Amino acid sequence: MANSIGIILTKTPHGSEDAENALMIGKEALAAGNNLGIFLLGDGVWVGKAGKNDRIQTLLLEIIQQGAKVAISEPHLKAYGLTGDKIVKDISIIKKPYVQMVDMVMEEWDKVIIF
Amino acid sequence: MAKTLTVLLMRGPFISEHADLAVNFALEAKKKGYNVNLWLYLDGIWVPHVKTEKDYSNVGEWLRWALQKGVNVKACKRCSDARDVTEDDIINGIPIVAAYDLLNFLKESDKVVTFTG
């Protein structure tokens, strides 16, 4: 039976290798037949910003197309001056990120890793 | 019986958002009725060093709130000794214990999340 893998991503796209590593791991998890959830939190919301022409965006769009459920923290979007129309389509905007994170970690995901 | 969550925090206050995220996540899980452990490891043991009142929201304030709400918080002794931090230096109610106590947290947990910063 497929596992449900959760990745919480808190890093910017290019400040370190974490964002790329997180998405690569997510891609491999999907390829292995798992379900994948990604939560963009803190600086990680920049990974969800649309219109970038880079490997990170390409990876994100690929894994969304392959069935990953991606969510993004609204309070962090607002803190950075980002609005819903500026993020990648098909990403769910979460008004109460901690509430959602607890539900995902404790009830939805079998395994979770934080970048 | 309620599920148990253990949160490992390895990053200190203010250098990144991870301390804030870890403590608020632990607090939210406790509010939802889970048993919650918070293990302060490596630079995470500096978080309870933030213990005086400030005129801005801070992780020390949230940590005191988490303790009040019943989050079980412990700090690693090896990490504290290495940084010359004692129980007198940190928020009351956080025992500094052997690193091996972490194993007990892990054994009893349904889920473990690690905030490394």
JSON list of N, CA, C and O in Angstrom, two decimals, chain B residues 31-67:
[
{"chain": "B", "resi": 31, "resn": "LYS", "atom": "N", "xyz": [-3.09, 22.09, 21.68]},
{"chain": "B", "resi": 31, "resn": "LYS", "atom": "CA", "xyz": [-4.47, 22.63, 21.70]},
{"chain": "B", "resi": 31, "resn": "LYS", "atom": "C", "xyz": [-5.45, 21.64, 21.09]},
{"chain": "B", "resi": 31, "resn": "LYS", "atom": "O", "xyz": [-6.61, 21.56, 21.48]},
{"chain": "B", "resi": 32, "resn": "LYS", "atom": "N", "xyz": [-4.96, 20.88, 20.10]},
{"chain": "B", "resi": 32, "resn": "LYS", "atom": "CA", "xyz": [-5.85, 19.92, 19.42]},
{"chain": "B", "resi": 32, "resn": "LYS", "atom": "C", "xyz": [-5.98, 18.61, 20.18]},
{"chain": "B", "resi": 32, "resn": "LYS", "atom": "O", "xyz": [-6.64, 17.69, 19.70]},
{"chain": "B", "resi": 33, "resn": "GLY", "atom": "N", "xyz": [-5.30, 18.50, 21.32]},
{"chain": "B", "resi": 33, "resn": "GLY", "atom": "CA", "xyz": [-5.50, 17.35, 22.19]},
{"chain": "B", "resi": 33, "resn": "GLY", "atom": "C", "xyz": [-4.47, 16.25, 22.09]},
{"chain": "B", "resi": 33, "resn": "GLY", "atom": "O", "xyz": [-4.62, 15.19, 22.71]},
{"chain": "B", "resi": 34, "resn": "TYR", "atom": "N", "xyz": [-3.40, 16.49, 21.32]},
{"chain": "B", "resi": 34, "resn": "TYR", "atom": "CA", "xyz": [-2.35, 15.47, 21.25]},
{"chain": "B", "resi": 34, "resn": "TYR", "atom": "C", "xyz": [-1.43, 15.61, 22.46]},
{"chain": "B", "resi": 34, "resn": "TYR", "atom": "O", "xyz": [-1.33, 16.66, 23.07]},
{"chain": "B", "resi": 35, "resn": "ASN", "atom": "N", "xyz": [-0.74, 14.49, 22.79]},
{"chain": "B", "resi": 35, "resn": "ASN", "atom": "CA", "xyz": [0.36, 14.58, 23.75]},
{"chain": "B", "resi": 35, "resn": "ASN", "atom": "C", "xyz": [1.54, 15.13, 22.97]},
{"chain": "B", "resi": 35, "resn": "ASN", "atom": "O", "xyz": [1.82, 14.67, 21.86]},
{"chain": "B", "resi": 36, "resn": "VAL", "atom": "N", "xyz": [2.23, 16.11, 23.52]},
{"chain": "B", "resi": 36, "resn": "VAL", "atom": "CA", "xyz": [3.29, 16.76, 22.76]},
{"chain": "B", "resi": 36, "resn": "VAL", "atom": "C", "xyz": [4.56, 16.86, 23.60]},
{"chain": "B", "resi": 36, "resn": "VAL", "atom": "O", "xyz": [4.53, 17.35, 24.74]},
{"chain": "B", "resi": 37, "resn": "ASN", "atom": "N", "xyz": [5.65, 16.39, 23.02]},
{"chain": "B", "resi": 37, "resn": "ASN", "atom": "CA", "xyz": [6.97, 16.55, 23.61]},
{"chain": "B", "resi": 37, "resn": "ASN", "atom": "C", "xyz": [7.77, 17.53, 22.76]},
{"chain": "B", "resi": 37, "resn": "ASN", "atom": "O", "xyz": [7.68, 17.51, 21.53]},
{"chain": "B", "resi": 38, "resn": "LEU", "atom": "N", "xyz": [8.57, 18.36, 23.40]},
{"chain": "B", "resi": 38, "resn": "LEU", "atom": "CA", "xyz": [9.48, 19.25, 22.68]},
{"chain": "B", "resi": 38, "resn": "LEU", "atom": "C", "xyz": [10.88, 19.01, 23.23]},
{"chain": "B", "resi": 38, "resn": "LEU", "atom": "O", "xyz": [11.13, 19.21, 24.42]},
{"chain": "B", "resi": 39, "resn": "TRP", "atom": "N", "xyz": [11.77, 18.55, 22.36]},
{"chain": "B", "resi": 39, "resn": "TRP", "atom": "CA", "xyz": [13.14, 18.25, 22.76]},
{"chain": "B", "resi": 39, "resn": "TRP", "atom": "C", "xyz": [14.04, 19.35, 22.22]},
{"chain": "B", "resi": 39, "resn": "TRP", "atom": "O", "xyz": [14.14, 19.56, 21.02]},
{"chain": "B", "resi": 40, "resn": "LEU", "atom": "N", "xyz": [14.74, 20.03, 23.11]},
{"chain": "B", "resi": 40, "resn": "LEU", "atom": "CA", "xyz": [15.63, 21.13, 22.73]},
{"chain": "B", "resi": 40, "resn": "LEU", "atom": "C", "xyz": [17.05, 20.57, 22.62]},
{"chain": "B", "resi": 40, "resn": "LEU", "atom": "O", "xyz": [17.62, 20.10, 23.59]},
{"chain": "B", "resi": 41, "resn": "TYR", "atom": "N", "xyz": [17.59, 20.65, 21.41]},
{"chain": "B", "resi": 41, "resn": "TYR", "atom": "CA", "xyz": [18.84, 19.95, 21.08]},
{"chain": "B", "resi": 41, "resn": "TYR", "atom": "C", "xyz": [19.78, 20.92, 20.39]},
{"chain": "B", "resi": 41, "resn": "TYR", "atom": "O", "xyz": [19.33, 21.87, 19.73]},
{"chain": "B", "resi": 42, "resn": "LEU", "atom": "N", "xyz": [21.06, 20.74, 20.56]},
{"chain": "B", "resi": 42, "resn": "LEU", "atom": "CA", "xyz": [22.07, 21.61, 19.94]},
{"chain": "B", "resi": 42, "resn": "LEU", "atom": "C", "xyz": [21.72, 23.07, 20.27]},
{"chain": "B", "resi": 42, "resn": "LEU", "atom": "O", "xyz": [21.50, 23.40, 21.42]},
{"chain": "B", "resi": 43, "resn": "ASP", "atom": "N", "xyz": [21.68, 23.94, 19.28]},
{"chain": "B", "resi": 43, "resn": "ASP", "atom": "CA", "xyz": [21.40, 25.34, 19.58]},
{"chain": "B", "resi": 43, "resn": "ASP", "atom": "C", "xyz": [19.96, 25.60, 20.03]},
{"chain": "B", "resi": 43, "resn": "ASP", "atom": "O", "xyz": [19.64, 26.71, 20.48]},
{"chain": "B", "resi": 44, "resn": "GLY", "atom": "N", "xyz": [19.12, 24.61, 19.94]},
{"chain": "B", "resi": 44, "resn": "GLY", "atom": "CA", "xyz": [17.75, 24.75, 20.44]},
{"chain": "B", "resi": 44, "resn": "GLY", "atom": "C", "xyz": [17.70, 25.03, 21.93]},
{"chain": "B", "resi": 44, "resn": "GLY", "atom": "O", "xyz": [16.72, 25.59, 22.43]},
{"chain": "B", "resi": 45, "resn": "ILE", "atom": "N", "xyz": [18.76, 24.70, 22.65]},
{"chain": "B", "resi": 45, "resn": "ILE", "atom": "CA", "xyz": [18.73, 24.94, 24.09]},
{"chain": "B", "resi": 45, "resn": "ILE", "atom": "C", "xyz": [18.86, 26.43, 24.44]},
{"chain": "B", "resi": 45, "resn": "ILE", "atom": "O", "xyz": [18.67, 26.82, 25.57]},
{"chain": "B", "resi": 46, "resn": "TRP", "atom": "N", "xyz": [19.16, 27.26, 23.42]},
{"chain": "B", "resi": 46, "resn": "TRP", "atom": "CA", "xyz": [19.17, 28.70, 23.66]},
{"chain": "B", "resi": 46, "resn": "TRP", "atom": "C", "xyz": [17.76, 29.30, 23.67]},
{"chain": "B", "resi": 46, "resn": "TRP", "atom": "O", "xyz": [17.57, 30.42, 24.12]},
{"chain": "B", "resi": 47, "resn": "VAL", "atom": "N", "xyz": [16.79, 28.56, 23.16]},
{"chain": "B", "resi": 47, "resn": "VAL", "atom": "CA", "xyz": [15.43, 29.11, 23.08]},
{"chain": "B", "resi": 47, "resn": "VAL", "atom": "C", "xyz": [14.87, 29.46, 24.47]},
{"chain": "B", "resi": 47, "resn": "VAL", "atom": "O", "xyz": [14.37, 30.57, 24.67]},
{"chain": "B", "resi": 48, "resn": "PRO", "atom": "N", "xyz": [14.99, 28.57, 25.47]},
{"chain": "B", "resi": 48, "resn": "PRO", "atom": "CA", "xyz": [14.47, 28.94, 26.79]},
{"chain": "B", "resi": 48, "resn": "PRO", "atom": "C", "xyz": [15.33, 29.95, 27.52]},
{"chain": "B", "resi": 48, "resn": "PRO", "atom": "O", "xyz": [14.97, 30.39, 28.62]},
{"chain": "B", "resi": 49, "resn": "HIS", "atom": "N", "xyz": [16.45, 30.33, 26.93]},
{"chain": "B", "resi": 49, "resn": "HIS", "atom": "CA", "xyz": [17.28, 31.40, 27.49]},
{"chain": "B", "resi": 49, "resn": "HIS", "atom": "C", "xyz": [16.61, 32.75, 27.28]},
{"chain": "B", "resi": 49, "resn": "HIS", "atom": "O", "xyz": [16.93, 33.74, 27.96]},
{"chain": "B", "resi": 50, "resn": "VAL", "atom": "N", "xyz": [15.64, 32.78, 26.35]},
{"chain": "B", "resi": 50, "resn": "VAL", "atom": "CA", "xyz": [14.86, 34.00, 26.09]},
{"chain": "B", "resi": 50, "resn": "VAL", "atom": "C", "xyz": [13.76, 34.04, 27.14]},
{"chain": "B", "resi": 50, "resn": "VAL", "atom": "O", "xyz": [12.65, 33.54, 26.91]},
{"chain": "B", "resi": 51, "resn": "LYS", "atom": "N", "xyz": [14.06, 34.60, 28.32]},
{"chain": "B", "resi": 51, "resn": "LYS", "atom": "CA", "xyz": [13.08, 34.44, 29.39]},
{"chain": "B", "resi": 51, "resn": "LYS", "atom": "C", "xyz": [12.54, 35.73, 29.98]},
{"chain": "B", "resi": 51, "resn": "LYS", "atom": "O", "xyz": [11.61, 35.69, 30.77]},
{"chain": "B", "resi": 52, "resn": "THR", "atom": "N", "xyz": [13.08, 36.89, 29.57]},
{"chain": "B", "resi": 52, "resn": "THR", "atom": "CA", "xyz": [12.53, 38.12, 30.12]},
{"chain": "B", "resi": 52, "resn": "THR", "atom": "C", "xyz": [11.45, 38.68, 29.20]},
{"chain": "B", "resi": 52, "resn": "THR", "atom": "O", "xyz": [11.39, 38.34, 28.02]},
{"chain": "B", "resi": 53, "resn": "GLU", "atom": "N", "xyz": [10.61, 39.54, 29.77]},
{"chain": "B", "resi": 53, "resn": "GLU", "atom": "CA", "xyz": [9.54, 40.19, 29.00]},
{"chain": "B", "resi": 53, "resn": "GLU", "atom": "C", "xyz": [10.16, 41.12, 27.98]},
{"chain": "B", "resi": 53, "resn": "GLU", "atom": "O", "xyz": [11.16, 41.78, 28.25]},
{"chain": "B", "resi": 54, "resn": "LYS", "atom": "N", "xyz": [9.53, 41.15, 26.80]},
{"chain": "B", "resi": 54, "resn": "LYS", "atom": "CA", "xyz": [9.99, 42.07, 25.76]},
{"chain": "B", "resi": 54, "resn": "LYS", "atom": "C", "xyz": [8.76, 42.78, 25.21]},
{"chain": "B", "resi": 54, "resn": "LYS", "atom": "O", "xyz": [7.64, 42.33, 25.37]},
{"chain": "B", "resi": 55, "resn": "ASP", "atom": "N", "xyz": [9.01, 43.87, 24.50]},
{"chain": "B", "resi": 55, "resn": "ASP", "atom": "CA", "xyz": [7.85, 44.58, 23.95]},
{"chain": "B", "resi": 55, "resn": "ASP", "atom": "C", "xyz": [7.52, 44.12, 22.54]},
{"chain": "B", "resi": 55, "resn": "ASP", "atom": "O", "xyz": [6.91, 44.85, 21.76]},
{"chain": "B", "resi": 56, "resn": "TYR", "atom": "N", "xyz": [7.91, 42.91, 22.21]},
{"chain": "B", "resi": 56, "resn": "TYR", "atom": "CA", "xyz": [7.52, 42.30, 20.94]},
{"chain": "B", "resi": 56, "resn": "TYR", "atom": "C", "xyz": [7.30, 40.82, 21.19]},
{"chain": "B", "resi": 56, "resn": "TYR", "atom": "O", "xyz": [7.86, 40.24, 22.14]},
{"chain": "B", "resi": 57, "resn": "SER", "atom": "N", "xyz": [6.46, 40.21, 20.36]},
{"chain": "B", "resi": 57, "resn": "SER", "atom": "CA", "xyz": [6.23, 38.76, 20.50]},
{"chain": "B", "resi": 57, "resn": "SER", "atom": "C", "xyz": [7.55, 38.05, 20.27]},
{"chain": "B", "resi": 57, "resn": "SER", "atom": "O", "xyz": [8.33, 38.43, 19.41]},
{"chain": "B", "resi": 58, "resn": "ASN", "atom": "N", "xyz": [7.79, 37.01, 21.06]},
{"chain": "B", "resi": 58, "resn": "ASN", "atom": "CA", "xyz": [9.05, 36.32, 20.91]},
{"chain": "B", "resi": 58, "resn": "ASN", "atom": "C", "xyz": [8.88, 34.85, 21.31]},
{"chain": "B", "resi": 58, "resn": "ASN", "atom": "O", "xyz": [7.92, 34.48, 21.97]},
{"chain": "B", "resi": 59, "resn": "VAL", "atom": "N", "xyz": [9.86, 34.05, 20.91]},
{"chain": "B", "resi": 59, "resn": "VAL", "atom": "CA", "xyz": [9.72, 32.60, 21.08]},
{"chain": "B", "resi": 59, "resn": "VAL", "atom": "C", "xyz": [9.75, 32.20, 22.56]},
{"chain": "B", "resi": 59, "resn": "VAL", "atom": "O", "xyz": [9.19, 31.18, 22.95]},
{"chain": "B", "resi": 60, "resn": "GLY", "atom": "N", "xyz": [10.43, 33.01, 23.39]},
{"chain": "B", "resi": 60, "resn": "GLY", "atom": "CA", "xyz": [10.45, 32.71, 24.83]},
{"chain": "B", "resi": 60, "resn": "GLY", "atom": "C", "xyz": [9.07, 32.78, 25.43]},
{"chain": "B", "resi": 60, "resn": "GLY", "atom": "O", "xyz": [8.66, 31.94, 26.22]},
{"chain": "B", "resi": 61, "resn": "GLU", "atom": "N", "xyz": [8.32, 33.81, 24.97]},
{"chain": "B", "resi": 61, "resn": "GLU", "atom": "CA", "xyz": [6.94, 33.99, 25.44]},
{"chain": "B", "resi": 61, "resn": "GLU", "atom": "C", "xyz": [6.09, 32.80, 25.01]},
{"chain": "B", "resi": 61, "resn": "GLU", "atom": "O", "xyz": [5.29, 32.26, 25.79]},
{"chain": "B", "resi": 62, "resn": "TRP", "atom": "N", "xyz": [6.23, 32.39, 23.74]},
{"chain": "B", "resi": 62, "resn": "TRP", "atom": "CA", "xyz": [5.44, 31.26, 23.25]},
{"chain": "B", "resi": 62, "resn": "TRP", "atom": "C", "xyz": [5.83, 29.97, 23.97]},
{"chain": "B", "resi": 62, "resn": "TRP", "atom": "O", "xyz": [4.98, 29.11, 24.21]},
{"chain": "B", "resi": 63, "resn": "LEU", "atom": "N", "xyz": [7.12, 29.84, 24.30]},
{"chain": "B", "resi": 63, "resn": "LEU", "atom": "CA", "xyz": [7.56, 28.63, 24.98]},
{"chain": "B", "resi": 63, "resn": "LEU", "atom": "C", "xyz": [6.97, 28.56, 26.39]},
{"chain": "B", "resi": 63, "resn": "LEU", "atom": "O", "xyz": [6.52, 27.50, 26.84]},
{"chain": "B", "resi": 64, "resn": "ARG", "atom": "N", "xyz": [6.94, 29.70, 27.08]},
{"chain": "B", "resi": 64, "resn": "ARG", "atom": "CA", "xyz": [6.32, 29.73, 28.42]},
{"chain": "B", "resi": 64, "resn": "ARG", "atom": "C", "xyz": [4.84, 29.34, 28.32]},
{"chain": "B", "resi": 64, "resn": "ARG", "atom": "O", "xyz": [4.30, 28.61, 29.15]},
{"chain": "B", "resi": 65, "resn": "TRP", "atom": "N", "xyz": [4.19, 29.82, 27.27]},
{"chain": "B", "resi": 65, "resn": "TRP", "atom": "CA", "xyz": [2.78, 29.50, 27.05]},
{"chain": "B", "resi": 65, "resn": "TRP", "atom": "C", "xyz": [2.62, 28.01, 26.78]},
{"chain": "B", "resi": 65, "resn": "TRP", "atom": "O", "xyz": [1.69, 27.36, 27.30]},
{"chain": "B", "resi": 66, "resn": "ALA", "atom": "N", "xyz": [3.52, 27.45, 25.98]},
{"chain": "B", "resi": 66, "resn": "ALA", "atom": "CA", "xyz": [3.46, 26.02, 25.66]},
{"chain": "B", "resi": 66, "resn": "ALA", "atom": "C", "xyz": [3.61, 25.18, 26.93]},
{"chain": "B", "resi": 66, "resn": "ALA", "atom": "O", "xyz": [2.92, 24.17, 27.12]},
{"chain": "B", "resi": 67, "resn": "LEU", "atom": "N", "xyz": [4.52, 25.59, 27.80]},
{"chain": "B", "resi": 67, "resn": "LEU", "atom": "CA", "xyz": [4.71, 24.87, 29.08]},
{"chain": "B", "resi": 67, "resn": "LEU", "atom": "C", "xyz": [3.43, 24.92, 29.91]},
{"chain": "B", "resi": 67, "resn": "LEU", "atom": "O", "xyz": [3.00, 23.92, 30.47]}
]
